[in-house]
Amino acid sequence: MKSIVDNVRRVLQEVGVDAGDCLLVAVSGGIDSMVLLDVLDRLRAEVGFQLHVAHLDHALRPESPADRDFVVDEARRRALPCAADRRDVEACARDEGLSLEAAGRHLRYAFLDAAAHRVGAAYIALGHHADDQAETVLMRLLRGSGATGLGAMEVVRGGLYLRPLLGVWRAEIEAYAHEQDLAYREDLSNRDRRFMRNRVRWELLPMLRQYNANISAALNRTARLLKDEDHLLEKLAQEALTAVICERCNDK
């Protein structure tokens, strides 16, 4: 338990979360987001930030309304404000010509952005972890991404989206949930092989472990190296640009 709490505390300190700040935590009801919620709830009195819960029902599964009720009840039990809503992801995918994954991502982030704006949140906390990072690197590699894309997810994206668990492994999350006896919801769609991430998780990664038992750690290390190189190149390019600009105006 201590390692996850310490890890999240360190991330909050590094990004500058302070007393009086407001964090909006995205909670699906699954084990990752419930662990993140529990850790942030433990730290909020210590650090002094406010915590709001946000849940979006994607209307893709018969049990999704029960997931929403579970999250709302959990927020109420912890005396936390909660924004919960429902969006028809399947209709959005059909109308916009998107995959279910892309439509879900679009509607989810739109909902989170609006909820964060309403409460004045400094950050939106997401439950992505180190195993998610490894899967993301592989998915982007399969799509032909360059170095920037293969750098995958950052702890902070766009100055708003915060991933406090990005350095934590799924096994650690499961152990924490067991130790704290946390209740959570099982999303059976996480095993649906129609979705690319699930095929990477349940088919490709197990095969790659036959070649490298620590493939997930290797992929995380690659992502960090590429992200560091990308940041360095951006910094050097900006310094070079600043050095050669003599004058700047609207049309030059």
C-alpha atoms as a printed R data frame, in Angstrom:
    type eleno elety resid chain resno       x       y       z
1   ATOM     1    CA   MET     A     1   0.000   0.000   0.000
2   ATOM     2    CA   LYS     A     2   2.712   2.455   1.035
3   ATOM     3    CA   SER     A     3   4.513   2.353  -2.323
4   ATOM     4    CA   ILE     A     4   1.442   3.422  -4.313
5   ATOM     5    CA   VAL     A     5   0.525   6.189  -1.867
6   ATOM     6    CA   ASP     A     6   4.130   7.419  -1.854
7   ATOM     7    CA   ASN     A     7   4.264   7.259  -5.648
8   ATOM     8    CA   VAL     A     8   1.100   9.342  -6.047
9   ATOM     9    CA   ARG     A     9   2.221  11.783  -3.344
10  ATOM    10    CA   ARG     A    10   5.505  12.305  -5.217
11  ATOM    11    CA   VAL     A    11   3.682  12.901  -8.518
12  ATOM    12    CA   LEU     A    12   1.381  15.469  -6.911
13  ATOM    13    CA   GLN     A    13   4.391  17.257  -5.430
14  ATOM    14    CA   GLU     A    14   6.274  17.251  -8.748
15  ATOM    15    CA   VAL     A    15   3.375  18.764 -10.699
16  ATOM    16    CA   GLY     A    16   2.695  21.316  -7.973
17  ATOM    17    CA   VAL     A    17  -0.701  20.282  -6.609
18  ATOM    18    CA   ASP     A    18  -1.178  22.467  -3.551
19  ATOM    19    CA   ALA     A    19  -3.632  23.257  -0.786
20  ATOM    20    CA   GLY     A    20  -6.831  24.712  -2.165
21  ATOM    21    CA   ASP     A    21  -6.429  23.158  -5.621
22  ATOM    22    CA   CYS     A    22  -9.275  21.104  -7.019
23  ATOM    23    CA   LEU     A    23  -8.743  17.677  -8.594
24  ATOM    24    CA   LEU     A    24 -11.404  15.973 -10.698
25  ATOM    25    CA   VAL     A    25 -10.875  12.205 -10.679
26  ATOM    26    CA   ALA     A    26 -12.375  10.128 -13.497
27  ATOM    27    CA   VAL     A    27 -13.913   7.005 -11.940
28  ATOM    28    CA   SER     A    28 -15.348   4.221 -14.082
29  ATOM    29    CA   GLY     A    29 -15.869   1.914 -11.113
30  ATOM    30    CA   GLY     A    30 -13.146  -0.489 -12.283
31  ATOM    31    CA   ILE     A    31 -10.208  -1.500 -10.109
32  ATOM    32    CA   ASP     A    32  -7.746   1.085 -11.518
33  ATOM    33    CA   SER     A    33  -9.962   4.106 -10.956
34  ATOM    34    CA   MET     A    34 -11.202   2.867  -7.577
35  ATOM    35    CA   VAL     A    35  -7.621   2.507  -6.330
36  ATOM    36    CA   LEU     A    36  -6.791   5.974  -7.659
37  ATOM    37    CA   LEU     A    37  -9.876   7.394  -5.927
38  ATOM    38    CA   ASP     A    38  -8.933   5.736  -2.633
39  ATOM    39    CA   VAL     A    39  -5.324   6.985  -2.759
40  ATOM    40    CA   LEU     A    40  -6.339  10.549  -3.630
41  ATOM    41    CA   ASP     A    41  -8.966  10.478  -0.895
42  ATOM    42    CA   ARG     A    42  -6.249   9.454   1.587
43  ATOM    43    CA   LEU     A    43  -3.971  12.285   0.447
44  ATOM    44    CA   ARG     A    44  -6.493  15.121   0.176
45  ATOM    45    CA   ALA     A    45  -6.470  15.932   3.912
46  ATOM    46    CA   GLU     A    46  -2.673  15.744   4.000
47  ATOM    47    CA   VAL     A    47  -2.139  18.001   0.965
48  ATOM    48    CA   GLY     A    48  -5.295  20.074   1.359
49  ATOM    49    CA   PHE     A    49  -6.730  19.762  -2.148
50  ATOM    50    CA   GLN     A    50 -10.416  19.380  -3.003
51  ATOM    51    CA   LEU     A    51 -11.555  16.190  -4.720
52  ATOM    52    CA   HIS     A    52 -14.463  15.793  -7.131
53  ATOM    53    CA   VAL     A    53 -15.583  12.540  -8.775
54  ATOM    54    CA   ALA     A    54 -16.693  12.242 -12.414
55  ATOM    55    CA   HIS     A    55 -18.310   9.223 -14.075
56  ATOM    56    CA   LEU     A    56 -19.583   8.793 -17.632
57  ATOM    57    CA   ASP     A    57 -21.910   5.937 -18.583
58  ATOM    58    CA   HIS     A    58 -21.084   4.945 -22.189
59  ATOM    59    CA   ALA     A    59 -24.408   3.092 -22.614
60  ATOM    60    CA   LEU     A    60 -22.647   0.130 -24.230
61  ATOM    61    CA   ARG     A    61 -23.447  -2.581 -21.670
62  ATOM    62    CA   PRO     A    62 -26.656  -3.607 -19.873
63  ATOM    63    CA   GLU     A    63 -24.875  -3.328 -16.530
64  ATOM    64    CA   SER     A    64 -23.517   0.195 -17.130
65  ATOM    65    CA   PRO     A    65 -26.336   1.942 -15.165
66  ATOM    66    CA   ALA     A    66 -25.358  -0.221 -12.169
67  ATOM    67    CA   ASP     A    67 -21.740   0.949 -12.598
68  ATOM    68    CA   ARG     A    68 -22.935   4.531 -12.453
69  ATOM    69    CA   ASP     A    69 -24.985   3.879  -9.302
70  ATOM    70    CA   PHE     A    70 -21.952   2.186  -7.723
71  ATOM    71    CA   VAL     A    71 -19.698   5.203  -8.365
72  ATOM    72    CA   VAL     A    72 -22.315   7.715  -7.208
73  ATOM    73    CA   ASP     A    73 -22.883   5.718  -3.999
74  ATOM    74    CA   GLU     A    74 -19.128   5.468  -3.382
75  ATOM    75    CA   ALA     A    75 -18.697   9.227  -3.819
76  ATOM    76    CA   ARG     A    76 -21.571   9.817  -1.414
77  ATOM    77    CA   ARG     A    77 -20.029   7.396   1.119
78  ATOM    78    CA   ARG     A    78 -16.779   9.379   0.968
79  ATOM    79    CA   ALA     A    79 -18.677  12.697   1.154
80  ATOM    80    CA   LEU     A    80 -17.302  13.761  -2.238
81  ATOM    81    CA   PRO     A    81 -19.203  15.742  -4.897
82  ATOM    82    CA   CYS     A    82 -19.883  13.682  -8.003
83  ATOM    83    CA   ALA     A    83 -20.766  14.517 -11.619
84  ATOM    84    CA   ALA     A    84 -22.331  11.567 -13.437
85  ATOM    85    CA   ASP     A    85 -23.839  11.498 -16.908
86  ATOM    86    CA   ARG     A    86 -24.732   9.145 -19.755
87  ATOM    87    CA   ARG     A    87 -23.771   9.354 -23.449
88  ATOM    88    CA   ASP     A    88 -24.768   7.099 -26.336
89  ATOM    89    CA   VAL     A    89 -21.340   6.074 -27.637
90  ATOM    90    CA   GLU     A    90 -22.737   3.679 -30.228
91  ATOM    91    CA   ALA     A    91 -24.898   6.421 -31.777
92  ATOM    92    CA   CYS     A    92 -21.933   8.818 -31.806
93  ATOM    93    CA   ALA     A    93 -19.751   6.212 -33.536
94  ATOM    94    CA   ARG     A    94 -22.436   5.629 -36.165
95  ATOM    95    CA   ASP     A    95 -23.185   9.307 -36.775
96  ATOM    96    CA   GLU     A    96 -19.544  10.428 -36.860
97  ATOM    97    CA   GLY     A    97 -18.131   7.403 -38.683
98  ATOM    98    CA   LEU     A    98 -15.861   6.514 -35.752
99  ATOM    99    CA   SER     A    99 -14.885   3.274 -34.064
100 ATOM   100    CA   LEU     A   100 -16.497   2.577 -30.689
101 ATOM   101    CA   GLU     A   101 -13.119   3.211 -29.037
102 ATOM   102    CA   ALA     A   102 -12.658   6.584 -30.759
103 ATOM   103    CA   ALA     A   103 -16.256   7.672 -30.092
104 ATOM   104    CA   GLY     A   104 -15.989   6.672 -26.444
105 ATOM   105    CA   ARG     A   105 -12.725   8.588 -26.057
106 ATOM   106    CA   HIS     A   106 -14.206  11.688 -27.734
107 ATOM   107    CA   LEU     A   107 -17.334  11.752 -25.561
108 ATOM   108    CA   ARG     A   108 -15.440  10.881 -22.376
109 ATOM   109    CA   TYR     A   109 -12.929  13.708 -22.698
110 ATOM   110    CA   ALA     A   110 -15.632  16.191 -23.689
111 ATOM   111    CA   PHE     A   111 -17.555  15.251 -20.549
112 ATOM   112    CA   LEU     A   112 -14.467  15.473 -18.332
113 ATOM   113    CA   ASP     A   113 -13.439  18.834 -19.803
114 ATOM   114    CA   ALA     A   114 -16.894  20.279 -19.136
115 ATOM   115    CA   ALA     A   115 -17.013  18.867 -15.592
116 ATOM   116    CA   ALA     A   116 -13.523  20.215 -14.821
117 ATOM   117    CA   HIS     A   117 -14.498  23.652 -16.105
118 ATOM   118    CA   ARG     A   118 -17.618  23.712 -13.921
119 ATOM   119    CA   VAL     A   119 -15.730  22.965 -10.708
120 ATOM   120    CA   GLY     A   120 -12.567  24.887 -11.578
121 ATOM   121    CA   ALA     A   121 -10.334  21.804 -11.453
122 ATOM   122    CA   ALA     A   122  -6.587  22.315 -11.778
123 ATOM   123    CA   TYR     A   123  -6.195  18.737 -13.033
124 ATOM   124    CA   ILE     A   124  -8.256  15.797 -14.249
125 ATOM   125    CA   ALA     A   125  -6.800  12.639 -12.673
126 ATOM   126    CA   LEU     A   126  -6.893   9.502 -14.840
127 ATOM   127    CA   GLY     A   127  -6.188   5.910 -13.819
128 ATOM   128    CA   HIS     A   128  -3.714   4.903 -16.542
129 ATOM   129    CA   HIS     A   129  -0.839   2.785 -15.227
130 ATOM   130    CA   ALA     A   130   2.433   1.234 -16.420
131 ATOM   131    CA   ASP     A   131   0.779  -1.759 -18.112
132 ATOM   132    CA   ASP     A   132  -1.478   0.642 -20.052
133 ATOM   133    CA   GLN     A   133   1.666   2.486 -21.131
134 ATOM   134    CA   ALA     A   134   3.226  -0.698 -22.539
135 ATOM   135    CA   GLU     A   135   0.038  -1.463 -24.474
136 ATOM   136    CA   THR     A   136  -0.099   2.086 -25.833
137 ATOM   137    CA   VAL     A   137   3.487   1.893 -27.126
138 ATOM   138    CA   LEU     A   138   2.692  -1.338 -28.991
139 ATOM   139    CA   MET     A   139  -0.547   0.035 -30.438
140 ATOM   140    CA   ARG     A   140   1.218   3.129 -31.731
141 ATOM   141    CA   LEU     A   141   4.070   1.050 -33.117
142 ATOM   142    CA   LEU     A   142   1.551  -1.048 -35.057
143 ATOM   143    CA   ARG     A   143   0.038   2.153 -36.459
144 ATOM   144    CA   GLY     A   144   3.437   3.409 -37.616
145 ATOM   145    CA   SER     A   145   3.902   6.262 -35.144
146 ATOM   146    CA   GLY     A   146   7.134   8.229 -35.043
147 ATOM   147    CA   ALA     A   147   9.310   8.940 -32.019
148 ATOM   148    CA   THR     A   148   6.864  11.453 -30.531
149 ATOM   149    CA   GLY     A   149   3.964   9.007 -30.717
150 ATOM   150    CA   LEU     A   150   6.027   6.141 -29.341
151 ATOM   151    CA   GLY     A   151   6.805   8.308 -26.326
152 ATOM   152    CA   ALA     A   152   3.187   7.443 -25.512
153 ATOM   153    CA   MET     A   153   1.438   8.846 -22.438
154 ATOM   154    CA   GLU     A   154   2.869  11.563 -20.196
155 ATOM   155    CA   VAL     A   155   2.233  12.056 -16.497
156 ATOM   156    CA   VAL     A   156   0.742  15.452 -17.401
157 ATOM   157    CA   ARG     A   157  -0.799  16.143 -20.809
158 ATOM   158    CA   GLY     A   158  -1.881  19.552 -21.970
159 ATOM   159    CA   GLY     A   159  -1.373  20.993 -18.507
160 ATOM   160    CA   LEU     A   160  -4.671  19.412 -17.425
161 ATOM   161    CA   TYR     A   161  -4.733  15.613 -17.640
162 ATOM   162    CA   LEU     A   162  -2.818  14.003 -14.785
163 ATOM   163    CA   ARG     A   163  -1.843  10.312 -14.577
164 ATOM   164    CA   PRO     A   164  -0.635   9.710 -10.993
165 ATOM   165    CA   LEU     A   165  -0.440   5.906 -11.468
166 ATOM   166    CA   LEU     A   166   1.624   5.885 -14.662
167 ATOM   167    CA   GLY     A   167   4.632   4.476 -12.791
168 ATOM   168    CA   VAL     A   168   2.575   1.799 -11.022
169 ATOM   169    CA   TRP     A   169   2.025  -1.761 -12.300
170 ATOM   170    CA   ARG     A   170  -1.352  -3.482 -12.539
171 ATOM   171    CA   ALA     A   171  -0.181  -6.155 -10.072
172 ATOM   172    CA   GLU     A   172   0.530  -3.427  -7.489
173 ATOM   173    CA   ILE     A   173  -2.931  -1.958  -8.064
174 ATOM   174    CA   GLU     A   174  -4.562  -5.358  -7.586
175 ATOM   175    CA   ALA     A   175  -2.543  -5.958  -4.403
176 ATOM   176    CA   TYR     A   176  -3.578  -2.547  -3.021
177 ATOM   177    CA   ALA     A   177  -7.261  -3.213  -3.748
178 ATOM   178    CA   HIS     A   178  -6.989  -6.573  -1.982
179 ATOM   179    CA   GLU     A   179  -5.156  -5.140   1.043
180 ATOM   180    CA   GLN     A   180  -7.677  -2.310   1.430
181 ATOM   181    CA   ASP     A   181 -10.644  -4.569   0.636
182 ATOM   182    CA   LEU     A   182 -11.842  -2.122  -2.017
183 ATOM   183    CA   ALA     A   183 -15.035  -2.860  -3.880
184 ATOM   184    CA   TYR     A   184 -14.979  -2.353  -7.660
185 ATOM   185    CA   ARG     A   185 -16.897  -3.282 -10.786
186 ATOM   186    CA   GLU     A   186 -15.771  -5.795 -13.403
187 ATOM   187    CA   ASP     A   187 -16.094  -4.551 -16.996
188 ATOM   188    CA   LEU     A   188 -16.414  -7.632 -19.208
189 ATOM   189    CA   SER     A   189 -15.791  -5.502 -22.315
190 ATOM   190    CA   ASN     A   190 -12.129  -5.396 -21.226
191 ATOM   191    CA   ARG     A   191 -11.892  -8.929 -22.610
192 ATOM   192    CA   ASP     A   192 -13.768  -8.198 -25.836
193 ATOM   193    CA   ARG     A   193 -11.307  -9.025 -28.635
194 ATOM   194    CA   ARG     A   194 -13.081  -6.649 -31.040
195 ATOM   195    CA   PHE     A   195 -11.112  -3.845 -29.405
196 ATOM   196    CA   MET     A   196  -7.477  -3.466 -30.440
197 ATOM   197    CA   ARG     A   197  -6.212  -2.737 -26.933
198 ATOM   198    CA   ASN     A   198  -7.709  -5.994 -25.692
199 ATOM   199    CA   ARG     A   199  -6.060  -7.973 -28.496
200 ATOM   200    CA   VAL     A   200  -2.736  -6.355 -27.611
201 ATOM   201    CA   ARG     A   201  -3.285  -7.115 -23.909
202 ATOM   202    CA   TRP     A   202  -4.491 -10.698 -24.163
203 ATOM   203    CA   GLU     A   203  -2.800 -11.906 -27.370
204 ATOM   204    CA   LEU     A   204   0.226  -9.860 -28.455
205 ATOM   205    CA   LEU     A   205   1.860  -9.126 -25.089
206 ATOM   206    CA   PRO     A   206   1.694 -12.763 -23.866
207 ATOM   207    CA   MET     A   207   3.357 -13.832 -27.116
208 ATOM   208    CA   LEU     A   208   6.092 -11.188 -26.782
209 ATOM   209    CA   ARG     A   209   6.813 -12.363 -23.229
210 ATOM   210    CA   GLN     A   210   8.109 -15.587 -24.778
211 ATOM   211    CA   TYR     A   211  10.944 -13.470 -26.219
212 ATOM   212    CA   ASN     A   212  11.348 -11.072 -23.296
213 ATOM   213    CA   ALA     A   213   9.723 -11.853 -19.959
214 ATOM   214    CA   ASN     A   214  10.087  -8.165 -18.999
215 ATOM   215    CA   ILE     A   215   8.663  -6.773 -22.244
216 ATOM   216    CA   SER     A   216   6.263  -4.380 -20.459
217 ATOM   217    CA   ALA     A   217   9.109  -2.827 -18.469
218 ATOM   218    CA   ALA     A   218  11.209  -2.577 -21.638
219 ATOM   219    CA   LEU     A   219   8.380  -0.798 -23.473
220 ATOM   220    CA   ASN     A   220   7.946   1.649 -20.582
221 ATOM   221    CA   ARG     A   221  11.677   2.361 -20.619
222 ATOM   222    CA   THR     A   222  11.579   2.965 -24.381
223 ATOM   223    CA   ALA     A   223   8.655   5.361 -23.970
224 ATOM   224    CA   ARG     A   224  10.516   7.350 -21.286
225 ATOM   225    CA   LEU     A   225  13.680   7.585 -23.397
226 ATOM   226    CA   LEU     A   226  11.782   8.726 -26.488
227 ATOM   227    CA   LYS     A   227   9.746  11.246 -24.492
228 ATOM   228    CA   ASP     A   228  12.924  12.667 -22.911
229 ATOM   229    CA   GLU     A   229  14.563  12.937 -26.342
230 ATOM   230    CA   ASP     A   230  11.456  14.610 -27.759
231 ATOM   231    CA   HIS     A   231  11.421  17.177 -24.952
232 ATOM   232    CA   LEU     A   232  15.126  17.858 -25.450
233 ATOM   233    CA   LEU     A   233  14.726  18.377 -29.202
234 ATOM   234    CA   GLU     A   234  11.791  20.721 -28.590
235 ATOM   235    CA   LYS     A   235  13.872  22.716 -26.090
236 ATOM   236    CA   LEU     A   236  16.878  22.927 -28.439
237 ATOM   237    CA   ALA     A   237  14.671  23.945 -31.362
238 ATOM   238    CA   GLN     A   238  13.051  26.706 -29.312
239 ATOM   239    CA   GLU     A   239  16.469  27.960 -28.174
240 ATOM   240    CA   ALA     A   240  17.708  27.974 -31.769
241 ATOM   241    CA   LEU     A   241  14.607  29.835 -32.931
242 ATOM   242    CA   THR     A   242  14.977  32.437 -30.193
243 ATOM   243    CA   ALA     A   243  18.631  32.928 -31.107
244 ATOM   244    CA   VAL     A   244  17.965  33.730 -34.770
245 ATOM   245    CA   ILE     A   245  14.820  35.871 -34.494
246 ATOM   246    CA   CYS     A   246  15.699  39.542 -34.819
247 ATOM   247    CA   GLU     A   247  12.204  40.968 -34.871
248 ATOM   248    CA   ARG     A   248   8.691  39.553 -34.680
249 ATOM   249    CA   CYS     A   249   5.463  41.150 -35.893
250 ATOM   250    CA   ASN     A   250   2.010  39.983 -36.926
251 ATOM   251    CA   ASP     A   251   2.924  39.106 -40.513
252 ATOM   252    CA   LYS     A   252   6.587  38.146 -40.101
